[in-house]
Coordinates of C-alpha atoms in Angstrom, one line a residue:
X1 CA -17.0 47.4 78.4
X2 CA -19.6 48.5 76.2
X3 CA -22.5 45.9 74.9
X4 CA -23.8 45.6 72.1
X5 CA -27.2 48.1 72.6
X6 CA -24.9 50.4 73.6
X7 CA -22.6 50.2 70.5
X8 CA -25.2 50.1 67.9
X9 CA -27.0 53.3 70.0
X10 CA -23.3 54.8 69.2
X11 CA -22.7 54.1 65.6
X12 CA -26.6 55.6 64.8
X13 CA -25.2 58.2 66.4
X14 CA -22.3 59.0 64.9
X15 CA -24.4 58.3 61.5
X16 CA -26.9 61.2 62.0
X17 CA -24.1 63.2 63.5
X18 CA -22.1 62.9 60.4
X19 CA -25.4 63.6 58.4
X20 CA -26.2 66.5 59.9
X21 CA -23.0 68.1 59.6
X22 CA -22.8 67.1 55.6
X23 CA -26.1 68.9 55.7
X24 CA -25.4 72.0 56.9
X25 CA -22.5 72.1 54.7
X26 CA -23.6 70.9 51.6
X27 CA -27.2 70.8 51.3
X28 CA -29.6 67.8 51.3
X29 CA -28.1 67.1 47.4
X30 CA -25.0 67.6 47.8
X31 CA -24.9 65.0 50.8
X32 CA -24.4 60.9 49.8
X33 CA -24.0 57.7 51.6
X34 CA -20.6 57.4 50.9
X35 CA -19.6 60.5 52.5
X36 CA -21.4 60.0 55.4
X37 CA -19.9 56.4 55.9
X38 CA -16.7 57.9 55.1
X39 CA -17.1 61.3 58.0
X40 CA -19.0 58.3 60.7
X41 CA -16.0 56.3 60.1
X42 CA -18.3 52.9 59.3
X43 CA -19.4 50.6 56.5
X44 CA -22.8 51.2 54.4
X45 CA -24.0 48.0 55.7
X46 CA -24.7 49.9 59.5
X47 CA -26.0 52.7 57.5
X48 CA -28.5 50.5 56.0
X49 CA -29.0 48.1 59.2
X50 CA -30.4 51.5 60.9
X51 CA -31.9 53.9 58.6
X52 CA -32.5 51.8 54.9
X53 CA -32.3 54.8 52.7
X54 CA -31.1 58.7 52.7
X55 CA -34.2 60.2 52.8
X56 CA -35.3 57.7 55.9
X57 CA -31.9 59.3 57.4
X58 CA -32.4 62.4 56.6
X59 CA -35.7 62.5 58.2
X60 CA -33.8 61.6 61.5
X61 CA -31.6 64.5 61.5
X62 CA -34.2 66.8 60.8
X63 CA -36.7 65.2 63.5
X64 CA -34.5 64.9 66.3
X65 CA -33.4 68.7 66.2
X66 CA -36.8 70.7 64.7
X67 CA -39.3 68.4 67.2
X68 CA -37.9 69.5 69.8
X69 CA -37.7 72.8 68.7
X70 CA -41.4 73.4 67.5
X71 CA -42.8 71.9 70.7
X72 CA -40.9 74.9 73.0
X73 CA -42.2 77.3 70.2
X74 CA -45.9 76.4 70.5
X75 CA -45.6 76.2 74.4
X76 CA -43.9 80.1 74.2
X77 CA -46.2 80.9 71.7
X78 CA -49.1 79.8 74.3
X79 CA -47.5 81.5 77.0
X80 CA -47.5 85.1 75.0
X81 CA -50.9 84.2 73.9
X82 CA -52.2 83.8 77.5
X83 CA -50.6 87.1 78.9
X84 CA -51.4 89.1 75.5
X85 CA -54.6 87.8 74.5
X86 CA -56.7 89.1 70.4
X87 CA -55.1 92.0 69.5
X88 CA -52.7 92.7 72.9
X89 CA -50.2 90.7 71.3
X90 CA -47.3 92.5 69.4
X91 CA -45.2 91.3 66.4
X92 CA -42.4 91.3 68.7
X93 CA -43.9 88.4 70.8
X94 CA -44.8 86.7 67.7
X95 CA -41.2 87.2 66.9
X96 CA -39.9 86.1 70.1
X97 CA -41.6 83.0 70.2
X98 CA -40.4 82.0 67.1
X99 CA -36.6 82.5 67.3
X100 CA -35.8 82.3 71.6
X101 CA -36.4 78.6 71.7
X102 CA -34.1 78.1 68.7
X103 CA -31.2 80.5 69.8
X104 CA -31.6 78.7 73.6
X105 CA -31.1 75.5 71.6
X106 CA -28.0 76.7 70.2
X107 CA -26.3 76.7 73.9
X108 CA -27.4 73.6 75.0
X109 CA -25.2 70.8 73.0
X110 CA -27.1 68.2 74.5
X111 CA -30.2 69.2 72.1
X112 CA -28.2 71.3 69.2
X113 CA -25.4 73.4 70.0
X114 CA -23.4 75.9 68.5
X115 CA -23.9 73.7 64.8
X116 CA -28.0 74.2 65.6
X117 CA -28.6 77.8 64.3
X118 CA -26.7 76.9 61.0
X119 CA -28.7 73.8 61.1
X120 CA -31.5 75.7 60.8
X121 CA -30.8 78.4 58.3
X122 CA -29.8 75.3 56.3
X123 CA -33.2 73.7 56.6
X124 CA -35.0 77.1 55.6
X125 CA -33.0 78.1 52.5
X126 CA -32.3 74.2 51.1
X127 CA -34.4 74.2 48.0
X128 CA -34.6 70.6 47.3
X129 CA -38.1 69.1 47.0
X130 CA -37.6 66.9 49.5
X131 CA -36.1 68.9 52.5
X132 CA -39.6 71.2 51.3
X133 CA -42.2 68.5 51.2
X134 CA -41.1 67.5 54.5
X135 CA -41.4 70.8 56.3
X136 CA -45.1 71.2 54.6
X137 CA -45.6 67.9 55.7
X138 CA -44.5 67.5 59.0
X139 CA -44.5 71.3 60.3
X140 CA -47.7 73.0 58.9
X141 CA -50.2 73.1 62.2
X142 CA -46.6 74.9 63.6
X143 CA -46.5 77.3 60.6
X144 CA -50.3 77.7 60.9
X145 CA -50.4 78.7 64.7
X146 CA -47.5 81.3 63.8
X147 CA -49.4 82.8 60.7
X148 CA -52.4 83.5 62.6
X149 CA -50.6 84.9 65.7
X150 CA -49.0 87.6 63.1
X151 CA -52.6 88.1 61.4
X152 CA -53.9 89.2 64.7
X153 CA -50.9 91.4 65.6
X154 CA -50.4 93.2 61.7
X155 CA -54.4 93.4 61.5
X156 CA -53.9 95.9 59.0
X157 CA -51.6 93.6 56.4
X158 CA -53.7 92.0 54.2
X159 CA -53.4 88.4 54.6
X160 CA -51.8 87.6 51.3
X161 CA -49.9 90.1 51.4
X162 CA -48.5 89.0 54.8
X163 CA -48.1 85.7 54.2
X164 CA -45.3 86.7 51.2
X165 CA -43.9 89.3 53.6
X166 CA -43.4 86.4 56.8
X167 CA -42.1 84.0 54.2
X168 CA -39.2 86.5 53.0
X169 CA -38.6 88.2 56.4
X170 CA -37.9 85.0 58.4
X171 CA -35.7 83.1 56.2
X172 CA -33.7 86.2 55.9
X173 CA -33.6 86.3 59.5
X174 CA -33.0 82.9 59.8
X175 CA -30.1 83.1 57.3
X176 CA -28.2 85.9 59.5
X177 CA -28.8 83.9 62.6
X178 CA -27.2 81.1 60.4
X179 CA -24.7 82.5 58.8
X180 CA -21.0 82.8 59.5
X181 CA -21.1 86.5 59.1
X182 CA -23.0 86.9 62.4
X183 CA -20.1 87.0 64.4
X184 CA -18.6 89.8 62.3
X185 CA -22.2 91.5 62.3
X186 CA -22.4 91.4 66.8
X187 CA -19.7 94.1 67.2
X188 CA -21.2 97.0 64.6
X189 CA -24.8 95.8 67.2
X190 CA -23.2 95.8 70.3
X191 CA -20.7 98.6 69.8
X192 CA -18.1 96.6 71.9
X193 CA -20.6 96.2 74.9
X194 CA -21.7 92.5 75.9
X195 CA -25.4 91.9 75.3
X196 CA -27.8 89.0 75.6
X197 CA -29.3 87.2 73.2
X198 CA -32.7 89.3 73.7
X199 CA -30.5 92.4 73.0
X200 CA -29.2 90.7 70.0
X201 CA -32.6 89.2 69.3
X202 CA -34.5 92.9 69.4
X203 CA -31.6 94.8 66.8
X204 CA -32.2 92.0 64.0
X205 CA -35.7 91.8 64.4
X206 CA -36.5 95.5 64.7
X207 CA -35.7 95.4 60.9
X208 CA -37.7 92.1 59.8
X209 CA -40.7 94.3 61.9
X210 CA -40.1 97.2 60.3
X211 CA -40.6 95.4 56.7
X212 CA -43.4 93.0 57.5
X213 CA -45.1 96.6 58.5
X214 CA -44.0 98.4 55.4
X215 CA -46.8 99.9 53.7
X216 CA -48.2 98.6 50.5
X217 CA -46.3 100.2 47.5
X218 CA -48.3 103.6 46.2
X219 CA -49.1 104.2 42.7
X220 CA -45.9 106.7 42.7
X221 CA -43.3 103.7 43.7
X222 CA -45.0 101.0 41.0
X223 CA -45.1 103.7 38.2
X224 CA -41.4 104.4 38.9
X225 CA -40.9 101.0 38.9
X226 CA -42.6 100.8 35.3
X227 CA -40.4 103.2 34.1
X228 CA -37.2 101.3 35.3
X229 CA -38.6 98.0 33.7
X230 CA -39.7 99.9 30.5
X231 CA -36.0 101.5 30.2
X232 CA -34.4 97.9 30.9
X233 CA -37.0 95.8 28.4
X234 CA -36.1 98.5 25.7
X235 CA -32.0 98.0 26.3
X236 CA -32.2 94.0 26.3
X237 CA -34.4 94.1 22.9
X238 CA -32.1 96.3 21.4
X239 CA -29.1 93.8 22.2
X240 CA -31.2 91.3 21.4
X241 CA -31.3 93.0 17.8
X242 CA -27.7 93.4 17.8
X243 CA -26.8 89.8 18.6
X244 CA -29.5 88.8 15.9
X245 CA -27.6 91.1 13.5
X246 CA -24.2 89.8 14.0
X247 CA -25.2 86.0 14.4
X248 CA -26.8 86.7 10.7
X249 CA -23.7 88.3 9.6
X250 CA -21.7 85.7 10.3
X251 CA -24.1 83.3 9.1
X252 CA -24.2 85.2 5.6
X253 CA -19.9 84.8 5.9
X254 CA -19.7 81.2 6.4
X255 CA -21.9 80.5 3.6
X256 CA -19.6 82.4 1.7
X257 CA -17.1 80.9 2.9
X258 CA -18.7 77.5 2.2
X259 CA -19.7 78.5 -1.1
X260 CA -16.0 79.6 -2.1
X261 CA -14.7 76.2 -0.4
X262 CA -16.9 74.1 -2.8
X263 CA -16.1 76.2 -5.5
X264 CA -12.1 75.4 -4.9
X265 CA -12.6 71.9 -4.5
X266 CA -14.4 72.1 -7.9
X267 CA -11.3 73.5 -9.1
X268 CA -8.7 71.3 -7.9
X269 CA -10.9 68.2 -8.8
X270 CA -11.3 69.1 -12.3
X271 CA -7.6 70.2 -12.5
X272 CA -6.5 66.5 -11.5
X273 CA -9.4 64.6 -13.9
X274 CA -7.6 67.0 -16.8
X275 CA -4.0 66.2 -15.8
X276 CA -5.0 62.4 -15.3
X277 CA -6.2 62.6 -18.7
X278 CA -3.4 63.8 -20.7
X279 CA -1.1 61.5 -18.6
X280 CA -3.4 58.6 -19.5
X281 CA -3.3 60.0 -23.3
X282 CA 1.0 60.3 -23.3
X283 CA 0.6 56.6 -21.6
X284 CA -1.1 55.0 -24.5
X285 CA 0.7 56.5 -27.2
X286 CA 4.2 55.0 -25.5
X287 CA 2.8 52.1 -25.0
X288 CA 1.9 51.9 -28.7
X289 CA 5.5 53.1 -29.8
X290 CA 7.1 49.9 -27.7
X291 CA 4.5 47.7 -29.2
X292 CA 5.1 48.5 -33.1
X293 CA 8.5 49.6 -34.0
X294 CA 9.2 51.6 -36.4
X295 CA 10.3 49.6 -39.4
X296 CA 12.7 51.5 -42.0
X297 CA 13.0 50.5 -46.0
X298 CA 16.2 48.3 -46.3
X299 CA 19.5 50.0 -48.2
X300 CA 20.3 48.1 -51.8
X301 CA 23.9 48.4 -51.0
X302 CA 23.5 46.5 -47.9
X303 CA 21.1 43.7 -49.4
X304 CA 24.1 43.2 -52.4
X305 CA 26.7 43.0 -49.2
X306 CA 24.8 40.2 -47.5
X307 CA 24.4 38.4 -50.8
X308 CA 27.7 38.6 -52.0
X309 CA 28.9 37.0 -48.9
X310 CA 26.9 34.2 -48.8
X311 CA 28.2 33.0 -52.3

């Protein structure tokens, strides 16, 4: 029989389970308290009992996976440091530091599992302010380490510029770790043939490499560029123009319109007051016909009649 410890320890659980899983699916927004009570199967009294508010419980999801996580990525990170030391080390260790822990994580479902990889393309592309304040918050000495540990093994990026590069080459290669579509993406890498995750590591990282070592753009690439933003400012103001010259068009047709409505109503209005008016005219003079007859002279031949019968 389980005790009580034990079955709150079970339903917190099954809480951040459920959380984490909403998560990954649906982003930090798109995840409420109802669904989670609804996916843990309990009430949103337990989910207040343990964690008080969503962003209390979201901070439990995210701490109990990406704690673990950044402490084996600055111990490998140390390790590479200490066999590469200054400029020895290569963007490839950098690399490797970064990513092995997480993709060991992902076959041990005591800390992660299978879910952890999309766990964590979720955290890096979620754009809520919360899920970013939190990784600022919480992970900057790990994101600091990591930036310097590139600066020493790109000397020749500029630092600024690095810093842009890192930020778009590891959430991409974050999101392909991530995504669904890796598992469509492993046969056109392995060309049928079973290799480790190191192998699989190496092919998807020779490409982030490859662009955080990309030269800086020459003047020939940023004038062609010009050109194509000239070409495409000069196309939208010219449909700009044209949906300015047909919004005015029909602007200028339902005045007219309007104009030619009022000018009906007008019509029709005066048309009734005129027919109101001779029917109030033909009105009166009947009336005055029924209220004073016509009275005709009398006929002497009549008058004698009347008289001579009365005598």
């Amino acid at each position: 029989m389980k005790t009580g410890k034990g079955t709150a320890g079970d339903t917190k659980a099954r809480i951040l389970d459920a959380t984490e899983r909403l998560f990954i699916e649906v982003g930090y927004e798109g995840t409420s308290l109802r669904q989670v009570t609804s996916r843990a199967i309990v009430n949103l009294a337990a989910v207040n009992y343990h964690f008080r508010s969503k962003d209390i419980m979201m901070q439990a999801v995210l701490g109990r996976r990406l704690d673990p996580l950044n402490t084996r990525r600055l111990a490998l990170l140390d390790a590479c440091e200490a066999r590469w030391p200054g400029a020895q080390i290569r963007c490839e260790h950098v690399m490797g530091a970064l990513f092995v822990p997480a993709l060991q994580m992902a076959r041990e479902p005591e800390v992660g599992g299978p879910s952890f990889l999309r766990l964590l393309g979720r955290v890096y592309s979620d754009t809520s302010p919360f899920i970013q304040s939190y990784l600022l918050s919480h992970y900057a000495p790990v994101f600091g380490r990591f930036s310097d540990a590139f600066a020493r093994a790109l000397p020749e990026i500029p630092p600024q510029e690095l810093g842009w590069r890192l930020n778009f080459a590891l959430k991409a290669l974050a999101g392909v770790l991530a995504g669904d579509e890796l598992g469509n993406l492993l046969p056109a890498f392995t060309q049928g043939k079973a290799l480790s995750d190191a192998h699989v590591l190496a092919q998807l990282s020779a490409m982030v490499v490859a662009a955080l070592k990309a030269p800086v753009p020459a003047s020939q690439q940023l004038c062609a560029l010009q050109d194509v933003f000239q070409i495409g400012e000069t196309q939208h103001a010219e449909e700009h123009a044209g949906q300015a010259a047909l919004s005015a068009l029909a602007a200028e047709q339902a005045q007219r319109a309007d104009t030619l409505s009022v000018a009906v109503r007008k019509t029709r209005r005066a048309a009734r007051n005129e027919g109101a008016t001779r029917a109030a005219v033909t009105s009166m003079a009947v009336r005055g016909a029924r209220e004073h007859p016509i009275v005709f002279p009398s006929n002497p031949l009549d008058d004698w009649m009347r008289t001579r019968s009365r005598t």
